[in-house]
Coordinates of C-alpha atoms in Angstrom, one line a residue:
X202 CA 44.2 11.0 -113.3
X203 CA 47.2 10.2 -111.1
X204 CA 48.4 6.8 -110.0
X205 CA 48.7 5.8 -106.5
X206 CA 52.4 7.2 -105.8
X207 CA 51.0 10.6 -105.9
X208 CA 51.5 12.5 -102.9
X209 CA 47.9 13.3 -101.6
X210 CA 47.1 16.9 -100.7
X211 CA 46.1 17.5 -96.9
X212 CA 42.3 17.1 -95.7
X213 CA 40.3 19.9 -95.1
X214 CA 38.2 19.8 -92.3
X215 CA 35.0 22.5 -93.0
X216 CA 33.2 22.3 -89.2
X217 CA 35.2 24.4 -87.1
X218 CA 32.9 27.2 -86.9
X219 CA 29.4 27.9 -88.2
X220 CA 28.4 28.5 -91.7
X221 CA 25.2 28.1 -93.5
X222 CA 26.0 24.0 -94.7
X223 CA 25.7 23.6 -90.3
X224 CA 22.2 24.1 -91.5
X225 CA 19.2 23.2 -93.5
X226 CA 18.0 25.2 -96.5
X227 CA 16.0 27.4 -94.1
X228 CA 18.6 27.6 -91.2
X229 CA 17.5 25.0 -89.2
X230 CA 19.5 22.4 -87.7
X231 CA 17.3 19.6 -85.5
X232 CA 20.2 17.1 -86.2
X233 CA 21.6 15.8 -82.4
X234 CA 24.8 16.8 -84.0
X235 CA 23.6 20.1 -84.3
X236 CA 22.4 20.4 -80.6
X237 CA 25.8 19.1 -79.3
X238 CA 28.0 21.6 -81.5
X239 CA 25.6 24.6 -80.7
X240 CA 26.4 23.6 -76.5
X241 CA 29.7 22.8 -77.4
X242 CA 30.1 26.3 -78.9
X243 CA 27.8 27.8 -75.7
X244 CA 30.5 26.4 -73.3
X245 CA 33.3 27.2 -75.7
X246 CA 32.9 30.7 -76.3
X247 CA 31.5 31.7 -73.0
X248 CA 28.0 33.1 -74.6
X249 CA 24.7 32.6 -72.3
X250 CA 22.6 30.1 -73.9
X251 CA 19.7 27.7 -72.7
X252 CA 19.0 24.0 -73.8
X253 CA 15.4 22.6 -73.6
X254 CA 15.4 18.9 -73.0
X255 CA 12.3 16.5 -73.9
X256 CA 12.1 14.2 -71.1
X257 CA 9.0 12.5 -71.0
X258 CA 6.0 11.7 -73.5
X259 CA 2.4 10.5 -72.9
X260 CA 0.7 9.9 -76.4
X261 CA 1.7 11.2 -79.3
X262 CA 4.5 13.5 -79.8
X263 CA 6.7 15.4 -82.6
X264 CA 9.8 14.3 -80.8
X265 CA 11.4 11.9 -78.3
X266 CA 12.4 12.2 -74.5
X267 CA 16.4 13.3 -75.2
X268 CA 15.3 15.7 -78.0
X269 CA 16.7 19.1 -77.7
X270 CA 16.5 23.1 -78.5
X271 CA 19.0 25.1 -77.7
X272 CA 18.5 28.9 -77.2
X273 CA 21.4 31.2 -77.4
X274 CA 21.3 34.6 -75.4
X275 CA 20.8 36.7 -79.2
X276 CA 17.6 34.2 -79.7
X277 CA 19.1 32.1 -82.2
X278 CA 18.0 28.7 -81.7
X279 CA 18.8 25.3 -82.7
X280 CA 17.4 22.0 -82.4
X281 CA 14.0 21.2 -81.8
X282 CA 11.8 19.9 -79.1
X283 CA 8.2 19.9 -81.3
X284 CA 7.1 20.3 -84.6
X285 CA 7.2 24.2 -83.8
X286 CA 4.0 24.6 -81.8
X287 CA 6.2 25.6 -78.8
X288 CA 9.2 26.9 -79.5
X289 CA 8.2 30.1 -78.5
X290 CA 6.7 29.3 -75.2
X291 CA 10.0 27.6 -74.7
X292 CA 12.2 30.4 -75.7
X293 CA 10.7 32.5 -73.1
X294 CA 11.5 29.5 -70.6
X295 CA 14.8 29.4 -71.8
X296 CA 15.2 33.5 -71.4
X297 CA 14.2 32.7 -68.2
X298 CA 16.5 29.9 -67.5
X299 CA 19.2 32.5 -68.8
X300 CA 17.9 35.6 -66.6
X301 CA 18.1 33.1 -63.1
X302 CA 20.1 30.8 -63.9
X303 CA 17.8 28.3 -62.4
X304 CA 16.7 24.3 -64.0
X305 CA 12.9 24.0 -64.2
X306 CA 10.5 21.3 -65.9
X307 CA 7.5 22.3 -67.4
X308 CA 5.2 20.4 -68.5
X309 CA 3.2 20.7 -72.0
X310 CA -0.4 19.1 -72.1
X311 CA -1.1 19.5 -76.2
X312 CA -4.5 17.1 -75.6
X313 CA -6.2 20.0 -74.8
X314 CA -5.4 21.9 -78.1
X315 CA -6.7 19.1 -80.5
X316 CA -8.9 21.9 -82.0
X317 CA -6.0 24.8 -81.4
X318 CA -7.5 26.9 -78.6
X319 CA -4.7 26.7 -76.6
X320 CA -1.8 26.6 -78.6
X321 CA -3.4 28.3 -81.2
X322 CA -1.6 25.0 -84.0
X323 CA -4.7 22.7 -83.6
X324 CA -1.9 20.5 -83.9
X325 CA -3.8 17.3 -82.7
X326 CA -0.4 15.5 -81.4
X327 CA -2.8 14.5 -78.8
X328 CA 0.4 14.5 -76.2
X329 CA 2.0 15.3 -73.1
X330 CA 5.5 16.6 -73.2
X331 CA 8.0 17.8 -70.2
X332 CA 11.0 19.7 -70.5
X333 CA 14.1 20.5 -68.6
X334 CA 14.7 24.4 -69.4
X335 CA 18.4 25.2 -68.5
X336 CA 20.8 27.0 -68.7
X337 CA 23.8 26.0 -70.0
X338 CA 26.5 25.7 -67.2
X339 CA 30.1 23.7 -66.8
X340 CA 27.6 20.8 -65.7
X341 CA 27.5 19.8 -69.2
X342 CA 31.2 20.4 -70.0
X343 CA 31.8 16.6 -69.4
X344 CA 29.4 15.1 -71.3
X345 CA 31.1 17.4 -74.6
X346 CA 34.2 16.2 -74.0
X347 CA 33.1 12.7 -74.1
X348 CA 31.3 13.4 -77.4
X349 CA 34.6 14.7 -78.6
X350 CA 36.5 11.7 -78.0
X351 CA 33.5 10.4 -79.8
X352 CA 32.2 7.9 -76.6
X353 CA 28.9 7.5 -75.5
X354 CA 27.6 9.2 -72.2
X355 CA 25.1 9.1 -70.3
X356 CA 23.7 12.3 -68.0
X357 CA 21.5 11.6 -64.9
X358 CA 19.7 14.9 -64.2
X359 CA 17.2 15.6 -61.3
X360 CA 13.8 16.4 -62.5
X361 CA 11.4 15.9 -60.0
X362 CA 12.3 16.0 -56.2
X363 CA 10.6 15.7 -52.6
X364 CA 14.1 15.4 -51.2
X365 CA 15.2 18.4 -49.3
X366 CA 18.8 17.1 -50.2
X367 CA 18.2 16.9 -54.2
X368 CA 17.0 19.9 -56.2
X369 CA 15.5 19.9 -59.9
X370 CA 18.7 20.2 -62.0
X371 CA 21.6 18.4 -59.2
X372 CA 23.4 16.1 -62.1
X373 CA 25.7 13.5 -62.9
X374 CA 27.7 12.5 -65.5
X375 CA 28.5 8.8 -65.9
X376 CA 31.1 7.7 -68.6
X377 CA 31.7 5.0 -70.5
X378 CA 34.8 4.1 -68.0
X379 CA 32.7 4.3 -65.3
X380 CA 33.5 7.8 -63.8
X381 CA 30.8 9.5 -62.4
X382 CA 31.7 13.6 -62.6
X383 CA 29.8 16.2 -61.1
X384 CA 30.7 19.9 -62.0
X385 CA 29.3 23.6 -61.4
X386 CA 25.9 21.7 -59.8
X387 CA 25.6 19.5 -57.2
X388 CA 26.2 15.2 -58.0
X389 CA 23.2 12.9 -57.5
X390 CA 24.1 10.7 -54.6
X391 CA 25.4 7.5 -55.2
X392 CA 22.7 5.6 -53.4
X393 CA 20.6 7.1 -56.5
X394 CA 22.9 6.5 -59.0
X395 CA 23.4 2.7 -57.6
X396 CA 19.7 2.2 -57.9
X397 CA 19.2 3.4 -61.4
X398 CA 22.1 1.6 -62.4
X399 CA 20.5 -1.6 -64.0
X400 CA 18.3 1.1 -65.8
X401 CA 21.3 3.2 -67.3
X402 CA 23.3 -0.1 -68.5
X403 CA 19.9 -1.1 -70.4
X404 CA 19.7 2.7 -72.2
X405 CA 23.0 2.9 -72.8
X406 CA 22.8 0.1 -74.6
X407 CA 20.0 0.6 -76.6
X408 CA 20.8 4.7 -77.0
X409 CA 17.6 5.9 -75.5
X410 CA 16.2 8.2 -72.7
X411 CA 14.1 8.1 -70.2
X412 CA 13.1 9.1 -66.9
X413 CA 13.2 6.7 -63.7
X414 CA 11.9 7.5 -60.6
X415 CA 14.0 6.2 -57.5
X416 CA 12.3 6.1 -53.8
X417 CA 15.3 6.9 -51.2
X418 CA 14.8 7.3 -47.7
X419 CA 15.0 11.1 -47.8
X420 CA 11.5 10.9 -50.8
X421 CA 11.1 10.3 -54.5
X422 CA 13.2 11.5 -57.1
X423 CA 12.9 11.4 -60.4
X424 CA 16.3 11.5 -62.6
X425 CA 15.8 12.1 -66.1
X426 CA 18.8 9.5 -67.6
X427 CA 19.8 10.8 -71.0
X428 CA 22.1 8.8 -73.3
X429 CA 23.9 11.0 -75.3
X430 CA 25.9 9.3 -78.7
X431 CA 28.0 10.7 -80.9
X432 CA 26.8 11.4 -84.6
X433 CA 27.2 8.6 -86.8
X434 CA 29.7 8.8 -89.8
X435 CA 28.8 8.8 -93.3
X436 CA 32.5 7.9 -95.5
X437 CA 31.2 9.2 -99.0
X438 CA 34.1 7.6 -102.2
X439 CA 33.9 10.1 -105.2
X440 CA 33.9 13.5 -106.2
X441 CA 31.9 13.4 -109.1
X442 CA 29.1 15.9 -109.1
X443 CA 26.6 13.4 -107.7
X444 CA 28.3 13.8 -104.5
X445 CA 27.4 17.1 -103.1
X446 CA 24.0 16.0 -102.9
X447 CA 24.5 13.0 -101.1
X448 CA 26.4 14.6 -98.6
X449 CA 24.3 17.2 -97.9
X450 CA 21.5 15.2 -97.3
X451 CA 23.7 13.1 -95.1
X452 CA 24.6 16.1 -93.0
X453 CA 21.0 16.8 -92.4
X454 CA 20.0 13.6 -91.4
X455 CA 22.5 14.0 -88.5
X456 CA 25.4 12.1 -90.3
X457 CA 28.8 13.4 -89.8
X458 CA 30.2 13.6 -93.6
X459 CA 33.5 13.0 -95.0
X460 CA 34.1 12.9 -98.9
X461 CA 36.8 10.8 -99.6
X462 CA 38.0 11.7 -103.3
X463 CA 40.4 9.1 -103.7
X464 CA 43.5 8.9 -106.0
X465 CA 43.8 12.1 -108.0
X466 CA 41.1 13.7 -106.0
X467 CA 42.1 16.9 -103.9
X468 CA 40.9 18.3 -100.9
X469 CA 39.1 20.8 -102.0
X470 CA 35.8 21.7 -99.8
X471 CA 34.5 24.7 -102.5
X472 CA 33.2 21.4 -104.1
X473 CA 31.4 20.2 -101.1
X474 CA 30.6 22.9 -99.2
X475 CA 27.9 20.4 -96.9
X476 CA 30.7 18.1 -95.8
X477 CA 32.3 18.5 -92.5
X478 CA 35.2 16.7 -93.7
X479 CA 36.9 16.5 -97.5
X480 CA 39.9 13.8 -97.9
X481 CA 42.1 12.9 -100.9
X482 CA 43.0 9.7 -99.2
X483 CA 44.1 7.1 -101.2
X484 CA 42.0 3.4 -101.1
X485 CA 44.3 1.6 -98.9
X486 CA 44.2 4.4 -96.0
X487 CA 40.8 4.4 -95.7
X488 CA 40.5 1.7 -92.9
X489 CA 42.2 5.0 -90.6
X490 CA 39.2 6.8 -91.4
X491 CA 37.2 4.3 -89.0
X492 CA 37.4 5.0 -85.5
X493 CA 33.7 4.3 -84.4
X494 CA 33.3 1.3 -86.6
X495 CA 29.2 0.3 -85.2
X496 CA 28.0 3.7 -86.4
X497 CA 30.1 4.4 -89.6
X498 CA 28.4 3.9 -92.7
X499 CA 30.4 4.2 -96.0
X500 CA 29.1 5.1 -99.5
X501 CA 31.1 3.9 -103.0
X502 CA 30.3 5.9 -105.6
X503 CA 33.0 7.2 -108.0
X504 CA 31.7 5.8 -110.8
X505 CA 35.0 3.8 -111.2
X506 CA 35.9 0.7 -111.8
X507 CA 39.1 0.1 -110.3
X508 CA 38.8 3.1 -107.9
X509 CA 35.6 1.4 -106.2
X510 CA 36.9 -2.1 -106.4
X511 CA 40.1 -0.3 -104.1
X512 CA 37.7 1.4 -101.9
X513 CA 35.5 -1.7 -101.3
X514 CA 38.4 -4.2 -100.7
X515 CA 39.8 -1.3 -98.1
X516 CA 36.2 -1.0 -96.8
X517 CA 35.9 -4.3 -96.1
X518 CA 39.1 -4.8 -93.8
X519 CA 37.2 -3.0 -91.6
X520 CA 34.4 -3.9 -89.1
X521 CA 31.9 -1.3 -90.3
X522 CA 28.5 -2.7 -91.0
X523 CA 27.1 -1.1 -93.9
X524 CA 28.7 -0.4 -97.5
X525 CA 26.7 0.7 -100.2
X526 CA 27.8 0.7 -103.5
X527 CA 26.2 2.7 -106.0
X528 CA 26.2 0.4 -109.6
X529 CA 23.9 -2.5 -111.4
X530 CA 24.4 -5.7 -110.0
X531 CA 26.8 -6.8 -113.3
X532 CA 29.3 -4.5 -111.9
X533 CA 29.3 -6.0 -108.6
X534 CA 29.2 -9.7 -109.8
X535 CA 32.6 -8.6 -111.8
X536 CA 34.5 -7.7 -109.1
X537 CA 33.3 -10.9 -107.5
X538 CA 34.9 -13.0 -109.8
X539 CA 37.9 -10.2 -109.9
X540 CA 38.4 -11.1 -106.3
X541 CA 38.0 -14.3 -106.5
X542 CA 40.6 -15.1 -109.6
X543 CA 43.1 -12.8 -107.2
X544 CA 42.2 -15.9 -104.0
X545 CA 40.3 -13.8 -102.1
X546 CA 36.5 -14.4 -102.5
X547 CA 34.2 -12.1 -100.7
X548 CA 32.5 -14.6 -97.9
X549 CA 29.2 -14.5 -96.6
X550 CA 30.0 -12.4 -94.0
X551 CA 31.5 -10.2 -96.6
X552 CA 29.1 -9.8 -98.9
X553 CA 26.4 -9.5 -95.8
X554 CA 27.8 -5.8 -95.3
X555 CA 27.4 -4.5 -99.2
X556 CA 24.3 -3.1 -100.3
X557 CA 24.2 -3.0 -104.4
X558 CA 23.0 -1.5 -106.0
X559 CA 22.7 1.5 -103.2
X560 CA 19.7 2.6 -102.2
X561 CA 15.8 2.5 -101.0
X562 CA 13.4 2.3 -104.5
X563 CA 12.3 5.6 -104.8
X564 CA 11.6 5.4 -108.3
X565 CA 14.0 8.8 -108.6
X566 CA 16.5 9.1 -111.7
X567 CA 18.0 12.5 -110.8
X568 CA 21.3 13.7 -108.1
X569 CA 18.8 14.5 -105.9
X570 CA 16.4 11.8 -105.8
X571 CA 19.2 9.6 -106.3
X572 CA 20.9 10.9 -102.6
X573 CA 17.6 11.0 -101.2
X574 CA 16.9 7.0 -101.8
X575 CA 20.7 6.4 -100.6
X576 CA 20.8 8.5 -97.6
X577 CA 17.3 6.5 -96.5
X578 CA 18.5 3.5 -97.0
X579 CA 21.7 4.4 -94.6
X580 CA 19.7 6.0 -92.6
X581 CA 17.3 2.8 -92.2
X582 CA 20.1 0.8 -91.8
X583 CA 21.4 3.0 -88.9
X584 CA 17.9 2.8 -87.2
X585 CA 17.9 -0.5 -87.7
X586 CA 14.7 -0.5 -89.8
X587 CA 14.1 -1.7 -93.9
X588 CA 12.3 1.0 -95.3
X589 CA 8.9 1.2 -96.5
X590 CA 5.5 2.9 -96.3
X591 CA 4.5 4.2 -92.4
X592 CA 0.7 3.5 -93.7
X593 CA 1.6 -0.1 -93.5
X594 CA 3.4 -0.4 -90.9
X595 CA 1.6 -1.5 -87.9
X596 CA 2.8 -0.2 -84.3
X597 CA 3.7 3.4 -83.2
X598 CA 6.0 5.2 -85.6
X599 CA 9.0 5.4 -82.9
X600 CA 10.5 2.8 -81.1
X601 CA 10.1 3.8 -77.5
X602 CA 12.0 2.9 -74.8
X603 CA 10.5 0.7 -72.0
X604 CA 9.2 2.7 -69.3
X605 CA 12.1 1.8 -66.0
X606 CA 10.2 0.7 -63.0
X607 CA 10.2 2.5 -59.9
X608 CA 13.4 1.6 -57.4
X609 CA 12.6 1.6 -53.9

């Protein structure tokens, strides 16, 4: 082990392209992160591709209005807007979308198929689900680039029009600064956009979707509002060989992963092929590592002493919510009293942000049980939830937004 004069070898960034750690075990990314880089890609490269868009759910349903697929022109697909029971009745809508290059909404009634005549899945979701099939144009260009700079956007689509002067598929984009961009389709008007203004504030805010209906003198139009965010950051501290794990769960959770090895670490990704990001950063950089502190989420877990003492007192200089530190809670109450015989005792608010030992209680003793219960607890956290048993949990299992009222 080095000290911390050494001079730290580069990071190596591993999510430039696409490679099989974009993916799940059997090739299948639904992660947002994985919709966004498969458009990104789409509009990057030039390569026809179609994105299906969930924008609207009566009953029960797999997935939430905002959820997408995204259809390349070789079939390829990624994402998903059910559990699978229509991905290929929406990959011929997205062919379609291709073929014309038209925006259409279809609408899904799975309360019919409880018994699977329909569908053929005898599912039972009991739901009705509408889409926006696409294709996928410059319109979207704007709301990737605000994903790259890593800020929240918000997309106001048409989806439902009596308006002569609005078709299914005219779109805005409105950014965090205020701009509102229109590109390769026609804008929404601003008398719609002032309307549904209250409505986007209150989405953007809580990072959901919806659709609002708005009645202008010209007829009613309905304007799907999606809030698009970028993926939140999972910091991982070690490179022992219960990392991998961790951050491979983390990436498919929808986590963007960066292994930070830490003094004498090196930057080599071979070692953790899932994460998009590997870092031999030393303890007191990491606080540059943070530049979306409300959705980072960091992880301590090198299984040293003075290394995660380093990594937490860094951590802590920044406004991140959530550290977990992997450890009994002896370890912890020594650095306690380590910090505070230095003068700097961990306050309240301090001591609010660590989670120690890390971790939901799985009852798990291996790597992977072990990542599983940390990644759920961060993942809880994220969602703003505790953990626990769905059976007991009274309510619907997803928090949906409130339906907007209709603007006249």
């Amino acid at each position: 082990m080095t000290d911390d004069t050494d001079v730290p070898s580069p990071a190596v960034a591993t999510d430039g392209g696409t490679s099989p750690s974009d993916e799940g075990a059997d090739g299948w990314d639904a992660t947002p992160l994985g919709s966004y880089r498969a458009l990104r890609a789409s509009l990057r490269t030039g390569r026809p591709a179609a994105v299906a868009t969930v924008t609207n759910v009566q009953g029960s349903a797999y997935r939430r209005p905002g959820a997408k697929l995204v259809v390349a022109g070789d079939g390829n697909s990624t994402g998903a807007v059910t559990a699978g029971c229509l991905e290929d009745a929406v990959a011929d809508l997205a062919r379609a979308a291709v073929d014309d290059g038209k925006a259409r909404v279809e609408r899904f009634d799975l309360t019919a198929d409880a018994g699977g005549e329909v569908w053929g899945m005898g599912l039972g979701c009991n739901g009705v689900i509408d889409l926006l099939v696409e294709p996928v144009d410059e319109s979207l260009a704007p709301a990737v680039d605000e994903l790259d700079a890593k800020r929240t956007v918000v997309v106001a689509t048409a989806v439902g029009s009596d308006s002569s002067e609005i078709a299914v598929g005219d779109r805005t984009t409105l950014t965090t600064d205020g701009d509102r961009v229109a590109r390769d389709r026609p804008g929404l008007p601003d008398a719609v956009l002032d309307a549904i203004a209250d409505d986007v504030a209150a989405l953007r805010e809580s990072g959901a979707s919806a659709t609002v209906t708005v009645e202008t003198d010209a007829g009613t139009v309905e304007v799907f509002v999606d809030t698009l965010t970028p993926a939140p950051e999972l910091l991982v501290f070690g490179r022992q060989r219960d990392v991998p794990p961790v951050a491979r769960l983390g990436r498919e959770a929808g986590f963007r992963v960066r292994v930070v090895t830490g003094r004498g670490g090196s930057a080599d990704a071979d070692r953790f092929p899932a994460a998009h990001e590997v870092l031999p950063t030393r303890s007191p950089d990491l606080a540059s590592l943070v530049d979306a502190p409300a959705t980072t989420y960091a992880v301590v877990m090198s299984h040293n002493f003075v290394d995660d003492r380093l990594a937490l007192e860094s951590l802590l200089d920044t406004p991140i919510p959530y550290i977990g530190l992997m450890g009994p809670r002896k370890r912890f109450a020594e650095m306690r009293e380590a910090f505070a015989e230095e003068g700097s005792p961990l306050g309240d608010a301090d001591l609010s942000r660590v989670s120690t030992p890390v971790g939901l209680d799985l009852g798990g003793d291996h790597p992977t049980q072990i990542a599983l219960s940390v990644v759920s607890e961060v993942l809880a956290v994220h969602n703003g939830r505790t953990g626990g048993r769905l059976a007991h949990h009274g309510g619907p299992v997803h928090r949906r937004a409130t339906p907007p009222g209709s603007h006249d």
